[in-house]
mmCIF file of C-alpha atoms in Angstrom:
data_model
loop_
_atom_site.group_PDB
_atom_site.id
_atom_site.type_symbol
_atom_site.label_atom_id
_atom_site.label_comp_id
_atom_site.label_asym_id
_atom_site.label_seq_id
_atom_site.Cartn_x
_atom_site.Cartn_y
_atom_site.Cartn_z
ATOM 1 C CA MET A 1 2.645 28.376 6.453
ATOM 2 C CA ARG A 2 3.315 25.932 9.287
ATOM 3 C CA VAL A 3 1.991 22.461 8.443
ATOM 4 C CA LEU A 4 1.409 19.392 10.624
ATOM 5 C CA VAL A 5 0.903 16.034 8.861
ATOM 6 C CA ILE A 6 -0.845 13.323 10.888
ATOM 7 C CA GLY A 7 0.095 9.706 10.116
ATOM 8 C CA SER A 8 2.998 7.304 9.906
ATOM 9 C CA GLY A 9 2.924 5.556 6.525
ATOM 10 C CA ALA A 10 4.389 5.904 3.044
ATOM 11 C CA ARG A 11 1.372 8.010 2.078
ATOM 12 C CA GLU A 12 2.339 10.540 4.738
ATOM 13 C CA HIS A 13 5.990 10.342 3.655
ATOM 14 C CA ALA A 14 4.853 11.252 0.122
ATOM 15 C CA LEU A 15 2.761 14.138 1.455
ATOM 16 C CA VAL A 16 5.724 15.426 3.472
ATOM 17 C CA LEU A 17 8.053 15.286 0.467
ATOM 18 C CA ALA A 18 5.585 17.160 -1.733
ATOM 19 C CA LEU A 19 4.950 19.767 0.972
ATOM 20 C CA ARG A 20 8.705 20.309 1.316
ATOM 21 C CA ARG A 21 8.774 21.403 -2.320
ATOM 22 C CA ASP A 22 6.228 24.166 -1.622
ATOM 23 C CA PRO A 23 8.092 27.432 -0.914
ATOM 24 C CA ALA A 24 5.144 28.705 1.108
ATOM 25 C CA VAL A 25 5.636 25.938 3.713
ATOM 26 C CA SER A 26 7.926 27.498 6.306
ATOM 27 C CA ALA A 27 7.787 24.731 8.926
ATOM 28 C CA LEU A 28 6.856 21.085 8.498
ATOM 29 C CA TYR A 29 5.975 18.619 11.254
ATOM 30 C CA ALA A 30 4.715 15.029 11.230
ATOM 31 C CA ALA A 31 3.134 12.991 14.011
ATOM 32 C CA PRO A 32 3.812 10.276 14.841
ATOM 33 C CA GLY A 33 5.827 9.875 11.603
ATOM 34 C CA ASN A 34 8.363 7.141 10.952
ATOM 35 C CA ALA A 35 12.108 6.702 10.474
ATOM 36 C CA GLY A 36 12.003 7.968 6.884
ATOM 37 C CA ILE A 37 9.705 10.916 7.489
ATOM 38 C CA ALA A 38 12.059 12.028 10.270
ATOM 39 C CA GLN A 39 14.643 12.874 7.601
ATOM 40 C CA HIS A 40 12.333 15.454 6.030
ATOM 41 C CA ALA A 41 10.109 16.828 8.796
ATOM 42 C CA ARG A 42 10.282 17.417 12.525
ATOM 43 C CA ILE A 43 8.687 14.448 14.283
ATOM 44 C CA ARG A 44 6.401 14.658 17.281
ATOM 45 C CA PRO A 45 4.622 11.868 19.200
ATOM 46 C CA VAL A 46 0.828 11.837 19.149
ATOM 47 C CA ASP A 47 -2.136 9.494 19.252
ATOM 48 C CA PRO A 48 -3.497 10.206 15.758
ATOM 49 C CA SER A 49 -6.963 8.949 16.718
ATOM 50 C CA SER A 50 -7.336 11.417 19.597
ATOM 51 C CA GLY A 51 -8.814 14.753 18.586
ATOM 52 C CA GLU A 52 -7.763 16.234 21.919
ATOM 53 C CA ALA A 53 -4.141 15.120 21.462
ATOM 54 C CA VAL A 54 -3.929 16.336 17.850
ATOM 55 C CA VAL A 55 -5.436 19.709 18.759
ATOM 56 C CA ALA A 56 -3.006 20.116 21.666
ATOM 57 C CA LEU A 57 -0.044 19.351 19.414
ATOM 58 C CA ALA A 58 -1.225 21.602 16.587
ATOM 59 C CA THR A 59 -1.762 24.429 19.070
ATOM 60 C CA ASP A 60 1.672 23.925 20.639
ATOM 61 C CA LEU A 61 3.295 24.017 17.179
ATOM 62 C CA ALA A 62 1.231 27.039 16.088
ATOM 63 C CA ALA A 63 0.231 25.052 13.014
ATOM 64 C CA ASP A 64 -1.610 26.936 10.280
ATOM 65 C CA LEU A 65 -2.759 23.730 8.584
ATOM 66 C CA VAL A 66 -3.256 20.167 9.797
ATOM 67 C CA VAL A 67 -3.260 17.443 7.121
ATOM 68 C CA ILE A 68 -4.776 14.137 8.268
ATOM 69 C CA GLY A 69 -3.551 11.171 6.233
ATOM 70 C CA PRO A 70 -5.185 7.952 7.573
ATOM 71 C CA GLU A 71 -8.877 7.120 7.485
ATOM 72 C CA VAL A 72 -9.340 6.081 11.128
ATOM 73 C CA PRO A 73 -8.781 9.571 12.643
ATOM 74 C CA LEU A 74 -11.116 11.038 10.025
ATOM 75 C CA VAL A 75 -13.904 8.547 10.752
ATOM 76 C CA LEU A 76 -13.422 9.225 14.479
ATOM 77 C CA GLY A 77 -13.856 12.982 14.022
ATOM 78 C CA VAL A 78 -10.331 14.289 14.543
ATOM 79 C CA ALA A 79 -10.798 16.823 11.729
ATOM 80 C CA ASP A 80 -13.894 18.155 13.503
ATOM 81 C CA ALA A 81 -11.893 18.702 16.676
ATOM 82 C CA VAL A 82 -9.118 20.521 14.817
ATOM 83 C CA ARG A 83 -11.552 22.837 13.032
ATOM 84 C CA ALA A 84 -13.440 23.478 16.272
ATOM 85 C CA ALA A 85 -10.141 24.744 17.714
ATOM 86 C CA GLY A 86 -9.927 27.320 14.912
ATOM 87 C CA ILE A 87 -7.165 25.567 12.945
ATOM 88 C CA ALA A 88 -7.522 24.838 9.228
ATOM 89 C CA CYS A 89 -7.697 21.103 8.571
ATOM 90 C CA PHE A 90 -7.415 19.057 5.382
ATOM 91 C CA GLY A 91 -9.764 16.136 5.889
ATOM 92 C CA PRO A 92 -13.526 15.620 6.053
ATOM 93 C CA SER A 93 -15.791 15.693 9.071
ATOM 94 C CA ALA A 94 -16.743 12.429 10.734
ATOM 95 C CA ASP A 95 -20.181 12.766 9.168
ATOM 96 C CA ALA A 96 -18.765 13.079 5.629
ATOM 97 C CA ALA A 97 -16.086 10.430 6.293
ATOM 98 C CA ARG A 98 -18.888 7.858 6.537
ATOM 99 C CA ILE A 99 -18.479 7.633 2.748
ATOM 100 C CA GLU A 100 -15.602 5.284 3.663
ATOM 101 C CA GLY A 101 -16.450 4.309 7.221
ATOM 102 C CA SER A 102 -19.774 2.715 6.235
ATOM 103 C CA LYS A 103 -20.192 1.017 2.891
ATOM 104 C CA ALA A 104 -23.947 0.970 3.482
ATOM 105 C CA PHE A 105 -23.925 4.763 3.853
ATOM 106 C CA ALA A 106 -21.860 5.090 0.671
ATOM 107 C CA LYS A 107 -24.333 2.908 -1.235
ATOM 108 C CA ASP A 108 -27.221 5.060 -0.030
ATOM 109 C CA VAL A 109 -25.445 8.251 -1.134
ATOM 110 C CA MET A 110 -24.663 6.783 -4.551
ATOM 111 C CA SER A 111 -28.243 5.642 -5.005
ATOM 112 C CA ALA A 112 -29.556 9.098 -4.209
ATOM 113 C CA ALA A 113 -26.965 10.690 -6.520
ATOM 114 C CA GLY A 114 -27.782 8.355 -9.405
ATOM 115 C CA VAL A 115 -24.264 6.910 -9.508
ATOM 116 C CA ARG A 116 -23.748 3.460 -11.000
ATOM 117 C CA THR A 117 -22.314 0.884 -8.602
ATOM 118 C CA ALA A 118 -22.570 -2.810 -7.816
ATOM 119 C CA HIS A 119 -25.812 -4.302 -6.522
ATOM 120 C CA SER A 120 -25.338 -4.964 -2.829
ATOM 121 C CA GLU A 121 -26.925 -6.457 0.251
ATOM 122 C CA ILE A 122 -26.075 -6.142 3.951
ATOM 123 C CA VAL A 123 -26.076 -9.293 6.098
ATOM 124 C CA ASP A 124 -25.963 -8.793 9.877
ATOM 125 C CA ASN A 125 -27.334 -12.163 10.992
ATOM 126 C CA PRO A 126 -25.419 -15.431 10.448
ATOM 127 C CA ALA A 127 -28.724 -17.211 9.821
ATOM 128 C CA ASP A 128 -29.238 -15.092 6.687
ATOM 129 C CA LEU A 129 -25.793 -15.605 5.157
ATOM 130 C CA ASP A 130 -26.429 -18.721 3.046
ATOM 131 C CA ALA A 131 -29.626 -17.423 1.468
ATOM 132 C CA ALA A 132 -27.928 -14.123 0.681
ATOM 133 C CA LEU A 133 -24.943 -15.861 -0.928
ATOM 134 C CA ASP A 134 -27.363 -17.760 -3.163
ATOM 135 C CA ARG A 135 -28.504 -14.419 -4.595
ATOM 136 C CA PHE A 136 -24.964 -13.579 -5.751
ATOM 137 C CA GLY A 137 -22.184 -15.301 -7.708
ATOM 138 C CA PRO A 138 -20.742 -17.043 -9.645
ATOM 139 C CA THR A 139 -18.054 -14.610 -8.486
ATOM 140 C CA TRP A 140 -18.695 -13.478 -4.916
ATOM 141 C CA VAL A 141 -17.541 -10.155 -3.462
ATOM 142 C CA VAL A 142 -17.652 -10.257 0.344
ATOM 143 C CA LYS A 143 -16.690 -7.132 2.294
ATOM 144 C CA ASP A 144 -16.435 -5.926 5.857
ATOM 145 C CA ASP A 145 -18.971 -3.086 6.073
ATOM 146 C CA GLY A 146 -16.552 -0.999 8.155
ATOM 147 C CA LEU A 147 -12.918 0.027 7.848
ATOM 148 C CA ALA A 148 -10.597 -2.836 6.957
ATOM 149 C CA ALA A 149 -7.532 -1.134 5.422
ATOM 150 C CA GLY A 150 -8.201 -2.845 2.095
ATOM 151 C CA LYS A 151 -7.853 -6.318 3.593
ATOM 152 C CA GLY A 152 -11.482 -6.987 4.560
ATOM 153 C CA VAL A 153 -12.484 -7.933 1.018
ATOM 154 C CA VAL A 154 -12.627 -11.383 -0.547
ATOM 155 C CA VAL A 155 -13.345 -11.750 -4.277
ATOM 156 C CA THR A 156 -13.684 -15.404 -5.191
ATOM 157 C CA ALA A 157 -15.406 -17.936 -7.438
ATOM 158 C CA ASP A 158 -15.344 -20.397 -4.529
ATOM 159 C CA ARG A 159 -18.638 -20.193 -2.649
ATOM 160 C CA SER A 160 -17.218 -21.934 0.424
ATOM 161 C CA ALA A 161 -14.399 -19.376 0.642
ATOM 162 C CA ALA A 162 -16.953 -16.572 0.356
ATOM 163 C CA ARG A 163 -19.052 -18.172 3.079
ATOM 164 C CA ASP A 164 -16.050 -18.676 5.382
ATOM 165 C CA HIS A 165 -15.061 -15.010 5.091
ATOM 166 C CA GLY A 166 -18.606 -13.808 5.696
ATOM 167 C CA ALA A 167 -19.015 -16.111 8.684
ATOM 168 C CA GLU A 168 -15.733 -14.915 10.180
ATOM 169 C CA LEU A 169 -16.763 -11.263 9.847
ATOM 170 C CA LEU A 170 -20.137 -11.934 11.453
ATOM 171 C CA GLU A 171 -18.515 -13.924 14.258
ATOM 172 C CA ASN A 172 -16.354 -10.892 15.003
ATOM 173 C CA GLY A 173 -19.411 -8.662 15.155
ATOM 174 C CA HIS A 174 -18.947 -7.038 11.741
ATOM 175 C CA PRO A 175 -21.861 -6.720 9.292
ATOM 176 C CA VAL A 176 -21.144 -8.236 5.871
ATOM 177 C CA LEU A 177 -21.631 -6.453 2.558
ATOM 178 C CA LEU A 178 -22.251 -8.719 -0.428
ATOM 179 C CA GLU A 179 -21.813 -7.146 -3.863
ATOM 180 C CA SER A 180 -22.244 -8.181 -7.456
ATOM 181 C CA PHE A 181 -18.931 -8.543 -9.280
ATOM 182 C CA LEU A 182 -17.879 -5.643 -11.519
ATOM 183 C CA ASP A 183 -15.779 -6.520 -14.559
ATOM 184 C CA GLY A 184 -13.002 -4.467 -16.118
ATOM 185 C CA PRO A 185 -9.774 -2.807 -14.947
ATOM 186 C CA GLU A 186 -9.900 -0.591 -11.882
ATOM 187 C CA VAL A 187 -9.103 3.112 -11.674
ATOM 188 C CA SER A 188 -8.340 5.221 -8.618
ATOM 189 C CA LEU A 189 -9.263 8.864 -9.110
ATOM 190 C CA PHE A 190 -8.345 11.316 -6.361
ATOM 191 C CA CYS A 191 -10.299 14.575 -6.248
ATOM 192 C CA LEU A 192 -9.799 17.584 -4.035
ATOM 193 C CA VAL A 193 -13.311 18.452 -2.877
ATOM 194 C CA ASP A 194 -14.521 21.629 -1.206
ATOM 195 C CA GLY A 195 -18.297 21.329 -0.953
ATOM 196 C CA GLU A 196 -19.412 21.150 -4.580
ATOM 197 C CA THR A 197 -16.051 22.254 -5.999
ATOM 198 C CA VAL A 198 -14.227 19.214 -7.398
ATOM 199 C CA VAL A 199 -10.633 19.280 -8.700
ATOM 200 C CA PRO A 200 -9.326 15.956 -10.041
ATOM 201 C CA LEU A 201 -5.740 14.752 -9.748
ATOM 202 C CA LEU A 202 -4.104 12.207 -12.067
ATOM 203 C CA PRO A 203 -5.883 8.844 -12.400
ATOM 204 C CA ALA A 204 -3.886 5.894 -11.059
ATOM 205 C CA GLN A 205 -4.221 2.130 -10.792
ATOM 206 C CA ASP A 206 -3.618 0.183 -7.597
ATOM 207 C CA HIS A 207 -2.630 -3.502 -7.466
ATOM 208 C CA LYS A 208 -4.480 -4.991 -4.496
ATOM 209 C CA ARG A 209 -3.655 -8.682 -4.583
ATOM 210 C CA VAL A 210 -0.429 -9.837 -3.028
ATOM 211 C CA GLY A 211 0.978 -11.838 -5.970
ATOM 212 C CA ASP A 212 1.971 -11.301 -9.582
ATOM 213 C CA GLY A 213 -0.866 -11.680 -12.048
ATOM 214 C CA ASP A 214 -3.377 -10.542 -9.409
ATOM 215 C CA THR A 215 -3.127 -13.756 -7.417
ATOM 216 C CA GLY A 216 -3.478 -14.366 -3.697
ATOM 217 C CA PRO A 217 -5.394 -12.439 -1.046
ATOM 218 C CA ASN A 218 -6.176 -8.739 -1.082
ATOM 219 C CA THR A 219 -3.800 -6.373 0.681
ATOM 220 C CA GLY A 220 -3.692 -2.684 1.477
ATOM 221 C CA GLY A 221 -2.046 -2.280 -1.942
ATOM 222 C CA MET A 222 1.170 -3.680 -3.420
ATOM 223 C CA GLY A 223 1.903 -0.942 -5.940
ATOM 224 C CA ALA A 224 0.457 1.654 -8.272
ATOM 225 C CA TYR A 225 1.231 3.668 -11.378
ATOM 226 C CA THR A 226 0.152 6.880 -13.076
ATOM 227 C CA PRO A 227 -0.934 8.112 -15.579
ATOM 228 C CA LEU A 228 -3.027 5.421 -17.273
ATOM 229 C CA PRO A 229 -2.193 5.266 -20.993
ATOM 230 C CA TRP A 230 -5.223 3.060 -21.660
ATOM 231 C CA LEU A 231 -7.814 5.368 -20.024
ATOM 232 C CA PRO A 232 -9.337 7.860 -22.494
ATOM 233 C CA GLU A 233 -9.371 11.463 -21.294
ATOM 234 C CA GLU A 234 -13.122 11.625 -21.874
ATOM 235 C CA THR A 235 -13.638 8.686 -19.502
ATOM 236 C CA ALA A 236 -11.712 10.449 -16.738
ATOM 237 C CA THR A 237 -13.794 13.575 -17.368
ATOM 238 C CA ALA A 238 -16.994 11.522 -17.236
ATOM 239 C CA ILE A 239 -15.965 10.065 -13.866
ATOM 240 C CA VAL A 240 -15.640 13.575 -12.446
ATOM 241 C CA GLU A 241 -18.890 14.838 -13.964
ATOM 242 C CA ASP A 242 -21.072 11.753 -13.533
ATOM 243 C CA VAL A 243 -19.673 10.246 -10.336
ATOM 244 C CA VAL A 244 -17.672 12.555 -8.068
ATOM 245 C CA LYS A 245 -19.604 15.791 -8.568
ATOM 246 C CA PRO A 246 -23.032 14.184 -7.995
ATOM 247 C CA VAL A 247 -21.778 12.475 -4.818
ATOM 248 C CA ALA A 248 -20.235 15.724 -3.543
ATOM 249 C CA ALA A 249 -23.513 17.539 -4.262
ATOM 250 C CA GLU A 250 -25.519 14.832 -2.476
ATOM 251 C CA LEU A 251 -23.334 15.164 0.624
ATOM 252 C CA VAL A 252 -23.932 18.925 0.583
ATOM 253 C CA ARG A 253 -27.677 18.316 0.224
ATOM 254 C CA ARG A 254 -27.573 16.058 3.298
ATOM 255 C CA GLY A 255 -25.831 18.720 5.354
ATOM 256 C CA SER A 256 -22.549 16.776 5.357
ATOM 257 C CA PRO A 257 -20.370 18.712 2.890
ATOM 258 C CA PHE A 258 -17.097 17.011 2.053
ATOM 259 C CA SER A 259 -13.825 18.904 2.551
ATOM 260 C CA GLY A 260 -10.632 17.056 1.713
ATOM 261 C CA LEU A 261 -9.636 14.250 -0.638
ATOM 262 C CA LEU A 262 -12.449 12.132 -2.052
ATOM 263 C CA TYR A 263 -11.099 8.936 -3.602
ATOM 264 C CA ALA A 264 -13.276 7.148 -6.143
ATOM 265 C CA GLY A 265 -12.333 3.550 -6.941
ATOM 266 C CA LEU A 266 -14.036 2.406 -10.117
ATOM 267 C CA ALA A 267 -14.214 -0.566 -12.455
ATOM 268 C CA ILE A 268 -14.165 0.382 -16.135
ATOM 269 C CA GLY A 269 -16.339 -2.372 -17.560
ATOM 270 C CA SER A 270 -18.175 -3.001 -20.780
ATOM 271 C CA ALA A 271 -21.143 -0.965 -19.526
ATOM 272 C CA GLY A 272 -18.953 1.979 -18.497
ATOM 273 C CA PRO A 273 -17.492 3.126 -15.171
ATOM 274 C CA ALA A 274 -19.045 1.771 -11.974
ATOM 275 C CA VAL A 275 -17.987 2.618 -8.425
ATOM 276 C CA VAL A 276 -16.297 -0.105 -6.403
ATOM 277 C CA GLU A 277 -15.727 2.086 -3.335
ATOM 278 C CA PHE A 278 -15.211 5.602 -2.053
ATOM 279 C CA ASN A 279 -12.473 6.540 0.394
ATOM 280 C CA CYS A 280 -12.271 9.729 2.433
ATOM 281 C CA ARG A 281 -8.502 10.293 2.105
ATOM 282 C CA PHE A 282 -5.475 9.927 -0.132
ATOM 283 C CA GLY A 283 -4.979 6.282 -1.140
ATOM 284 C CA ASP A 284 -1.872 4.267 -0.381
ATOM 285 C CA PRO A 285 0.120 3.426 -2.567
ATOM 286 C CA GLU A 286 -1.427 5.574 -5.335
ATOM 287 C CA THR A 287 -0.479 8.779 -3.507
ATOM 288 C CA GLN A 288 3.212 7.934 -3.738
ATOM 289 C CA ALA A 289 3.017 7.747 -7.549
ATOM 290 C CA VAL A 290 0.617 10.645 -8.112
ATOM 291 C CA LEU A 291 2.460 13.169 -5.933
ATOM 292 C CA ALA A 292 5.791 12.245 -7.544
ATOM 293 C CA LEU A 293 4.505 13.963 -10.707
ATOM 294 C CA LEU A 294 2.875 16.997 -9.071
ATOM 295 C CA GLU A 295 4.403 20.301 -10.161
ATOM 296 C CA SER A 296 1.987 22.666 -8.377
ATOM 297 C CA PRO A 297 2.616 23.620 -4.729
ATOM 298 C CA LEU A 298 0.804 21.006 -2.660
ATOM 299 C CA GLY A 299 0.465 23.227 0.397
ATOM 300 C CA GLU A 300 -1.484 25.784 -1.601
ATOM 301 C CA LEU A 301 -3.901 23.134 -2.901
ATOM 302 C CA LEU A 302 -4.494 21.520 0.498
ATOM 303 C CA ASN A 303 -4.854 24.840 2.311
ATOM 304 C CA ALA A 304 -7.330 26.142 -0.277
ATOM 305 C CA THR A 305 -9.399 22.986 0.153
ATOM 306 C CA ALA A 306 -9.303 23.301 3.939
ATOM 307 C CA THR A 307 -10.262 26.987 3.930
ATOM 308 C CA GLY A 308 -13.065 26.794 1.369
ATOM 309 C CA THR A 309 -11.220 28.634 -1.400
ATOM 310 C CA LEU A 310 -10.435 25.761 -3.768
ATOM 311 C CA ALA A 311 -12.427 27.350 -6.611
ATOM 312 C CA LYS A 312 -9.995 30.289 -6.618
ATOM 313 C CA VAL A 313 -6.839 28.183 -7.109
ATOM 314 C CA ASP A 314 -5.352 27.253 -10.497
ATOM 315 C CA ALA A 315 -5.809 23.656 -11.632
ATOM 316 C CA PRO A 316 -2.914 21.343 -10.645
ATOM 317 C CA ARG A 317 0.075 21.231 -12.998
ATOM 318 C CA TRP A 318 1.904 17.968 -13.679
ATOM 319 C CA HIS A 319 5.361 16.959 -14.821
ATOM 320 C CA ASP A 320 5.531 14.972 -18.028
ATOM 321 C CA GLY A 321 6.245 11.253 -17.819
ATOM 322 C CA ALA A 322 5.076 8.487 -15.501
ATOM 323 C CA ALA A 323 5.574 7.199 -11.977
ATOM 324 C CA VAL A 324 5.475 3.668 -10.565
ATOM 325 C CA ALA A 325 5.287 2.785 -6.860
ATOM 326 C CA VAL A 326 6.346 -0.708 -5.741
ATOM 327 C CA VAL A 327 5.635 -1.863 -2.195
ATOM 328 C CA VAL A 328 8.242 -3.955 -0.374
ATOM 329 C CA ALA A 329 6.339 -6.051 2.171
ATOM 330 C CA ALA A 330 7.467 -8.010 5.204
ATOM 331 C CA GLU A 331 7.459 -11.792 5.384
ATOM 332 C CA ASN A 332 3.927 -13.219 5.898
ATOM 333 C CA TYR A 333 2.132 -10.021 4.830
ATOM 334 C CA PRO A 334 -0.888 -9.646 4.489
ATOM 335 C CA ASP A 335 -1.236 -12.111 7.362
ATOM 336 C CA ARG A 336 0.668 -11.422 10.586
ATOM 337 C CA PRO A 337 3.929 -9.884 9.294
ATOM 338 C CA ARG A 338 7.306 -10.570 10.778
ATOM 339 C CA ILE A 339 8.824 -7.375 12.209
ATOM 340 C CA GLY A 340 12.157 -6.308 13.648
ATOM 341 C CA ASP A 341 14.310 -7.417 10.707
ATOM 342 C CA VAL A 342 17.166 -5.148 9.663
ATOM 343 C CA ILE A 343 16.735 -3.264 6.375
ATOM 344 C CA THR A 344 19.780 -2.353 4.316
ATOM 345 C CA GLY A 345 20.128 -0.545 1.009
ATOM 346 C CA ALA A 346 17.219 1.845 1.548
ATOM 347 C CA GLY A 347 19.551 4.846 1.802
ATOM 348 C CA ASP A 348 18.201 8.132 3.072
ATOM 349 C CA GLY A 349 15.287 8.102 0.618
ATOM 350 C CA ALA A 350 13.917 10.612 -1.824
ATOM 351 C CA THR A 351 17.320 11.926 -2.927
ATOM 352 C CA ASP A 352 17.518 10.354 -6.377
ATOM 353 C CA GLU A 353 15.654 12.161 -9.158
ATOM 354 C CA SER A 354 14.663 8.881 -10.822
ATOM 355 C CA ALA A 355 13.721 6.843 -7.743
ATOM 356 C CA ALA A 356 12.742 7.480 -4.131
ATOM 357 C CA VAL A 357 12.378 5.169 -1.140
ATOM 358 C CA LEU A 358 9.414 6.104 1.043
ATOM 359 C CA HIS A 359 9.035 4.569 4.484
ATOM 360 C CA ALA A 360 5.850 2.922 5.754
ATOM 361 C CA GLY A 361 6.407 0.243 8.416
ATOM 362 C CA THR A 362 9.892 1.169 9.626
ATOM 363 C CA ALA A 363 11.574 2.059 12.902
ATOM 364 C CA GLN A 364 15.065 2.941 14.030
ATOM 365 C CA ARG A 365 16.709 0.925 16.803
ATOM 366 C CA GLU A 366 18.819 2.494 19.514
ATOM 367 C CA ASP A 367 21.940 1.325 17.670
ATOM 368 C CA GLY A 368 20.813 3.260 14.584
ATOM 369 C CA ALA A 369 19.770 0.231 12.509
ATOM 370 C CA LEU A 370 16.667 0.575 10.345
ATOM 371 C CA VAL A 371 14.220 -2.268 11.009
ATOM 372 C CA SER A 372 10.827 -3.412 9.762
ATOM 373 C CA ALA A 373 7.865 -2.423 11.931
ATOM 374 C CA GLY A 374 4.805 -3.295 9.857
ATOM 375 C CA GLY A 375 3.422 -5.265 6.943
ATOM 376 C CA ARG A 376 4.084 -2.840 4.126
ATOM 377 C CA VAL A 377 7.589 -1.681 4.916
ATOM 378 C CA LEU A 378 8.694 0.559 2.033
ATOM 379 C CA SER A 379 7.305 2.110 -1.141
ATOM 380 C CA VAL A 380 9.845 2.564 -3.916
ATOM 381 C CA VAL A 381 8.801 5.163 -6.490
ATOM 382 C CA GLY A 382 10.395 5.314 -9.921
ATOM 383 C CA VAL A 383 9.787 8.145 -12.389
ATOM 384 C CA GLY A 384 10.619 8.225 -16.070
ATOM 385 C CA ALA A 385 9.765 9.633 -19.459
ATOM 386 C CA ASP A 386 7.193 6.862 -19.841
ATOM 387 C CA LEU A 387 5.781 3.959 -17.875
ATOM 388 C CA ALA A 388 8.406 1.488 -19.090
ATOM 389 C CA GLU A 389 11.274 3.727 -17.960
ATOM 390 C CA ALA A 390 9.597 4.454 -14.628
ATOM 391 C CA ARG A 391 9.295 0.716 -14.010
ATOM 392 C CA VAL A 392 13.004 0.199 -14.723
ATOM 393 C CA HIS A 393 13.970 2.916 -12.255
ATOM 394 C CA ALA A 394 11.629 1.578 -9.570
ATOM 395 C CA TYR A 395 12.719 -2.051 -9.833
ATOM 396 C CA ASP A 396 16.433 -1.180 -10.078
ATOM 397 C CA ARG A 397 16.034 0.639 -6.765
ATOM 398 C CA VAL A 398 14.040 -2.216 -5.217
ATOM 399 C CA ALA A 399 16.830 -4.649 -6.139
ATOM 400 C CA ALA A 400 19.273 -2.720 -3.939
ATOM 401 C CA ILE A 401 17.117 -3.145 -0.814
ATOM 402 C CA LYS A 402 17.684 -6.131 1.459
ATOM 403 C CA LEU A 403 15.102 -7.245 4.010
ATOM 404 C CA PRO A 404 15.009 -10.913 5.113
ATOM 405 C CA GLY A 405 11.856 -12.679 3.955
ATOM 406 C CA SER A 406 10.476 -9.630 2.161
ATOM 407 C CA HIS A 407 8.468 -9.836 -1.044
ATOM 408 C CA TYR A 408 7.078 -7.546 -3.737
ATOM 409 C CA ARG A 409 5.189 -7.778 -6.987
ATOM 410 C CA THR A 410 7.267 -7.677 -10.147
ATOM 411 C CA ASP A 411 4.416 -6.690 -12.466
ATOM 412 C CA ILE A 412 3.268 -3.248 -11.277
ATOM 413 C CA GLY A 413 2.166 -1.405 -14.425
ATOM 414 C CA LEU A 414 3.393 -4.217 -16.673
ATOM 415 C CA ALA A 415 0.030 -4.945 -18.299
ATOM 416 C CA ALA A 416 -0.232 -1.301 -19.361
ATOM 417 C CA VAL A 417 3.307 -1.311 -20.793
ATOM 418 C CA GLU A 418 2.524 -4.452 -22.790
ATOM 419 C CA ASN A 419 -0.861 -3.093 -23.942
ATOM 420 C CA ARG A 420 -2.731 -5.928 -22.246
ATOM 421 C CA ILE A 421 -5.244 -3.607 -20.622
#
């Protein structure tokens, strides 16, 4: 099987590494890739948001399967173009990808499916913002209704901060979604979905805020860990049965069947699980941790999903132990990051059994130096017999990496290790 992975982040690096372990994958390409992915797959240039360009590349490479990593190409319909060309594609149609592309659409689907989520209200007129804010609080959740890479959300007890964020979104032409605040720890559950067939992967927890102790602004994600020792197995089962399956069935009922990875982000509060958001693709950085523990051939799972045969494939098998992903971010991230700084100590990545360095925002200069090229620069993944050991391996590896001005959280998974969650 010849596989083409679309994307250029650490999520795609993790997908490439897992696909390399599948003996059925005979050729592996990535486009546009990055400096780290280039060590494990053949890199090709492409505009990932252009269906025409992706189809042309996949055809030229005689790809049997195209795996689309980022959300933007999916929302723009690149998967539709690939399938229309007769090539199997892992990733939902543009119609189904609205589950992430429009929070209002997602709320409507959840309401029809009877899925518990936060009360919400859309504001598209600045004149209505103050009155709408008065109907929420004392903790305000203010979101960009469209795609925002995890950074369009403000959760705050400061009404003026909530108002400023909402006003800025509206000024930029973006509708605002106000939500009631959901209490409890968050869970990310990835599910392979083929119509109404739902196959869950390991639950994980992302750390969205930039600073230790969940302080500072939201980011695209500063780290993640799996499995979750504090999450009862019956709760994970209930999420699949009461949340993901009803949403998948509702999308089928609407004539927009989902094919790909459906990501449910939930808060596990005193009243039970409630959906914070749905995404239409593998999450970043949870993917880096989850796939580090996958024993089953990933290519087989993704191809079965793409070809409508997921129900015929054995359930995923997992290695024992735990995995922790720690993001090394550039100076000033999540604001405008500084780029072009030389990175040392990253090695060639993914060669150590206990820790791997996955590239996200990296590039290679003409002189061969590895430099930063984005906000989240690297994801360091540690694995171990348990969460505590995985953390040690991850942070030992992080300590060897030098990038001027970089920063990372030191507490990924720590609350779970210390039984504070």
